[in-house]
Coordinates of C-alpha atoms in Angstrom, one line a residue:
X1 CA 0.0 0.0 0.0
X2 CA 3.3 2.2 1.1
X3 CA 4.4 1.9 -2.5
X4 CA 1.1 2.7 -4.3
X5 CA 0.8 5.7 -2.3
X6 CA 4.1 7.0 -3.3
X7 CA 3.8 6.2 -6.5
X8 CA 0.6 8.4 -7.0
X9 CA 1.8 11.5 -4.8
X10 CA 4.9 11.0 -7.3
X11 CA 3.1 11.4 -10.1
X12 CA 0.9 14.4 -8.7
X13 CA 4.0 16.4 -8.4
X14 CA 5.4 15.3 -11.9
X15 CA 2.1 16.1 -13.6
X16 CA 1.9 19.8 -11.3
X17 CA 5.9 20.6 -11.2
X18 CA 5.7 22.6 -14.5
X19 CA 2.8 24.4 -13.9
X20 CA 2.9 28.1 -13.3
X21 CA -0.1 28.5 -10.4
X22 CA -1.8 32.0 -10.9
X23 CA -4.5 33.3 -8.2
X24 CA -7.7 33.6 -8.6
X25 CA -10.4 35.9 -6.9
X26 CA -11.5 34.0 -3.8
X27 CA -8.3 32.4 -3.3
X28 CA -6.9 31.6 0.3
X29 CA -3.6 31.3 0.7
X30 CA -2.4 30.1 4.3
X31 CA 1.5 30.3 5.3
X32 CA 3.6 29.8 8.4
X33 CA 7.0 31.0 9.2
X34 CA 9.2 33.2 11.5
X35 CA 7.6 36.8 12.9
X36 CA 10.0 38.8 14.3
X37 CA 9.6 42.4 16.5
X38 CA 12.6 44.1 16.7
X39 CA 11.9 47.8 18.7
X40 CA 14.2 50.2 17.9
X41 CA 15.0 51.8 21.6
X42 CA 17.1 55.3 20.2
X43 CA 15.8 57.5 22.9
X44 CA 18.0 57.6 26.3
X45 CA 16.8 59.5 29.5
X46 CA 18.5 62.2 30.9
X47 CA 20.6 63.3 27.9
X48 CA 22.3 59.5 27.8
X49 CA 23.1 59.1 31.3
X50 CA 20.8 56.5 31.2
X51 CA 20.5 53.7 28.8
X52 CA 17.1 52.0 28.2
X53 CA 16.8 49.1 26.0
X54 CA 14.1 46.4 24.8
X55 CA 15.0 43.4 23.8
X56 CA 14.0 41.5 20.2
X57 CA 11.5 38.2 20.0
X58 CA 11.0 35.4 17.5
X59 CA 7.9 34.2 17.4
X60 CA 5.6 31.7 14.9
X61 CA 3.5 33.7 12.7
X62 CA 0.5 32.6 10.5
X63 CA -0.8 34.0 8.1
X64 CA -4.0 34.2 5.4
X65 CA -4.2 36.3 2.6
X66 CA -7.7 36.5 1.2
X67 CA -7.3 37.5 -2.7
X68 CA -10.1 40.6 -4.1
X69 CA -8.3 39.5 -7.6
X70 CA -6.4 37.8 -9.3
X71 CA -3.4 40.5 -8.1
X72 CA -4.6 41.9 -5.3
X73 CA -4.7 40.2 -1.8
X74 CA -5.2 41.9 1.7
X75 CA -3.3 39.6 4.7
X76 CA -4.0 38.9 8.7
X77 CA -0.8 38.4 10.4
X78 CA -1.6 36.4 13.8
X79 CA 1.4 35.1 15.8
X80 CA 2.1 33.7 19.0
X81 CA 2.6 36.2 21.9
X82 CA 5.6 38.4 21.8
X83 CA 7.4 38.6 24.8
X84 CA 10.3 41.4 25.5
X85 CA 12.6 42.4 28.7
X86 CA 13.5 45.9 29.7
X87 CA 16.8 47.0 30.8
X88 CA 17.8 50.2 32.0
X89 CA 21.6 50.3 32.4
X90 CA 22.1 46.9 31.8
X91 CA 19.3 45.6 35.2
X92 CA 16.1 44.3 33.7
X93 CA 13.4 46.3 35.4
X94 CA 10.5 44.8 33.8
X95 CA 8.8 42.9 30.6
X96 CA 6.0 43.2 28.5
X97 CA 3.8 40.8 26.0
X98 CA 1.7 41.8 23.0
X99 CA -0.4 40.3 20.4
X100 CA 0.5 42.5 17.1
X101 CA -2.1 41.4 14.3
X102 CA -1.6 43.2 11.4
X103 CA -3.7 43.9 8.4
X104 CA -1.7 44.2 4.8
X105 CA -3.0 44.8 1.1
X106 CA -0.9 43.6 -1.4
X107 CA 0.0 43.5 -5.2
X108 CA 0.9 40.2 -6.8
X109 CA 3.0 40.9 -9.7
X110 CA 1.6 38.0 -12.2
X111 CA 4.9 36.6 -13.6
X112 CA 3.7 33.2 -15.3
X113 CA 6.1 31.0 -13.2
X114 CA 6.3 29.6 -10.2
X115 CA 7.8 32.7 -8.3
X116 CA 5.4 35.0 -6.5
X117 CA 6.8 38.2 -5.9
X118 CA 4.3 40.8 -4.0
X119 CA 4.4 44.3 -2.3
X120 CA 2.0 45.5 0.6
X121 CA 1.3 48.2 3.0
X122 CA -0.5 47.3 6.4
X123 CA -1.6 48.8 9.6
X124 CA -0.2 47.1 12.8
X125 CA -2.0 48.0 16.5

């Protein structure tokens, strides 16, 4: 049974691995990878005497991208909580956790292949 499986998920991707996919209005595209936060902590207190600093996080994010065209998409970014310590001169004086889910529209270039390049611009609370 192992081998009659294989052999038909084999020939699935041989009969799909040339095709260029294009999306389609109503599409769903789901996708998990790495979210990062990275806060950029450029303001000191007290002219620089005083150094304040917040960590970065890695955390899983999902996302779902909803397509209103064939070229345009608009994406939720959900992740896993983000978690970050705060250090003032080097003593860690406290943390903080957030939940950023952010909300991007995007243009698909259509390129005929394989490769799916996009730009978007989003809103983040």
């Amino acid at each position: 049974m192992r081998i009659k499986s294989a052999a038909l998920l084999a020939a699935i991707l041989a009969a799909t691995a040339g095709q260029a996919m294009a999306y389609e209005t109503g599409d769903i595209v789901l996708r998990a990878g790495v979210a990062s936060v990275n806060p950029d902590v450029t303001d000191n207190v007290a002219g620089g005497a005083l150094k304040l600093d917040v960590d970065n996080n890695v955390q899983l994010g999902l996302t779902g991208t909803y397509f209103l065209s064939p070229t345009i998409g608009v994406q939720l970014l959900a992740a896993t909580p983000f978690k970050h310590d705060i250090t003032l001169n080097g003593k860690n004086i406290g943390s903080t956790k957030h939940l950023p889910p952010t909300v991007t529209l995007q243009y698909h270039f259509n390129t005929n292949t394989q490769f799916h390049p996009y730009v978007g611009a989003g809103v983040n609370y």
